[in-house]
Steps between C-alpha positions, in 0.01 A plus 500: 500500500700282756484813745126530470464120563711516814308802629166325449642180656621697816161697502307182497696337775472808722125524439456137614719554807318825595150371450589181711638707786183723506275194502691329788493823701119543462441134608734513785384829643123455430417135568118558524452751239777377265271495198411872549856597529599317200223624282591864603870451429432345161261772402751770541720300255246588243542875529880527526537547127264785515697653781824476320366637183349796703836560678684487163255755337555736802871504412573485142292204358798317359546136494832541693339669786235232505773226527696702768178517706455123463848448617502736803154525656471116593835530685397811684158370603660163615753690712226705653299183570803304642505647861137442592495145353821397699365650819158317474494226755387141386137452495512210751656722760237775465213514754215624289175636656193316427374770271825513297342282210200724471706831526727366224208416274368845523854638438505285180178628387617862531820410318308341215282819469818710471657265266201522278503891500878483436473270203204698351714820536806345346344306215247768383706811542822346372420538140448874517849562646696409196673809334377712791791534764324744716171306525703178544673656809176583654357164434822343646464696824134392530609132437779530775243623752273218412783247549604653824150499664501123586820565700304695743215224560720283743585811711153603522368160585769461780426854636132419504553178679729673764257767573219261537702280733617798714137639529351173609775416752443847671124493490460138599285410204642152498344417825164610376514267203607201719264565779396180693127604514487469114638156519227410746234653279624295208494178679133574606399568160679195360289284753173653387586440132594132566182453694286646217681275244427189678129581531472574137684194407250272717201649318660443155563147591147426606372657166745304279416164678141505378572586134790256459282180483282643213790589283734207543370304197551790264845574643616141424404540139684826472817342664499213268486737198791709644699202548465380138572844364819524732609164390463593133700809533780339689543239232536775231738733697707233677788540245495880536482487881823287508679746278380795733609318825846387379791669688267765614624769745410412849519842665557854401831642595695176503857546427643358166857466400601550142531126459162426659345792302557358164340185579161661583226486252358813637827682422494406128129601482602836654809518265272432191255752611774774539666391173191505295359814683699790617795419285297528196388848624855614541591385166207699351591808676874462353349473140241775565694759284532282198135379547385868482716573201366199306141628557584847393482650862868576542437858611300365797751256617565719810122482580508120471801454723342745756169308503684175554722646788200651667289175470789308622548717794138495602493121448786474749300705752180276438708207610457629858114490468460132619666604824288800555192299416584209704265569788200528246604270201752222546642325206828326466776710339551228227147562412559878475793412276265302272257791493791732404589299191150497352532849322836404331377255236190708450725808407715302259194337324368869476819608344503214258155565378464880498854640473417882494599767722215473751552114529872565546439751791246264665717195454801679641305601809371151565839346457658764726239450775529122494884477486535761771265309750709182430842660531396635842318205629743236396752568781235455766358187330849355496551575885168351580527179297871411555604677810589851611856444601585344155325757275833662388628185329147354396389817339805545301455133374148595406597811298744300282191481279542871408828474288380168366157645400661826359716285275204284387221744461730764357632252233135401419407868445827559293430216271146596423607867452778423272288256289220759446743779434670306229175366331292815539503765233482751800835378648775742496861376434751732662862557381653293791292197404230551766145446419201739611171330468188701494139369545302279729661180380832603646376387852160332453636156511719591788223639692291176428791285618557712810129476573501117488813495718345723768194257508751228587617723778146569613413126515821436687408752761160363541649149573738670747194647684315191512800312633587766775152595591478246788836621647385854491172414671680320775729807561209728495320302764747515789832345367744796473767514234865475637646820571836595311825488706695717261852471371454148354469601152881574476643180626 
């Protein structure tokens, strides 16, 4: 038991360190598209278990092989990625072309499509590979090909850029695009547009002056009514406005030290939203096998776990949607975080009310989709609200809610489970003193409690959105976010 505890402790510390390094590298090397890089990185975390299971089934399917792969493959992958990372120059020394941001945006779009296909391949075909080593080897070969395809994209983009630059330099196409005659034509056209605009404005001024005198009396009455309404609302909401304005973030991307972080109201709203949101979904996943057993669906446990993993993966990919839709629909990332929390209380209330197999499948899908989105979006939100250079420290402070929530919510579920198992005639007493509870009552109160808790998280995320909306609007209208300098997370 002590050995297992020490191994779990070592694995937990390694995961935190490994994730932090990956997050810092994404923010350091992609300062403009950092949220796209983060969502893509975290999305592949959701399919790593399916990849290890497929590789284990391709060998002998034993648990020792699975553990051996978990111990060796991360080391080999890190060693292979070490040299390119060390040879990458700092971003502030790079002279990027003007179209670099747009080009990277299209590359990330293609990478997200490939990630979607890879996740679909691993999650849907992984279940048919058990006890079939030959089929598992074929599926593993296809998975390796899908994982190697993204490595070809940077080389293809660089080769295409080199070819275009070489052709244009030889043909003199650059001189055509920057012809002085085109500048003269643009200047003449601009003068004509300005002349036409001034003429139209004079016509509108003459028309408006004749009608202004007739409507002045009615406008005065409308203004008086609007002033009274505005004064009434200001008196009612003055207290609420004071709370919303207190200690509000002045700008997006402002750096926060750990000491300053814990004094921010916005951080604690963010902490509560995560603590009462994504952490509840994680605890639900950890208890999914026992939940299926209590509802008599123990034979379909693998199906429920696969559904949760698939929806969590697609939820992580969906966290990049706000960046792809930014040119058409702009919304603060904290607002997207609040929207992502909406399905979770609905799922738990559905499970508490129905409690059958179909409700369990639908609730599992909603919880996985919501928690996956929050897991992927949280790192980008942390870097935007509290600074990209301090995201390594600040995000690890944020995720301290995961062990606390796992202990609290797991204890709540265990108390309700044991109480119903001892009092119910369908409870089964095993020889070692363990109680197996059967029926809807085993988790009905737990689902109801988790639903109320996630409602608190939803309200907290809404308040966070209302407090940070102004800062996001200012950043969107011409005030750029600070760029990361890299290396400051390991001071």
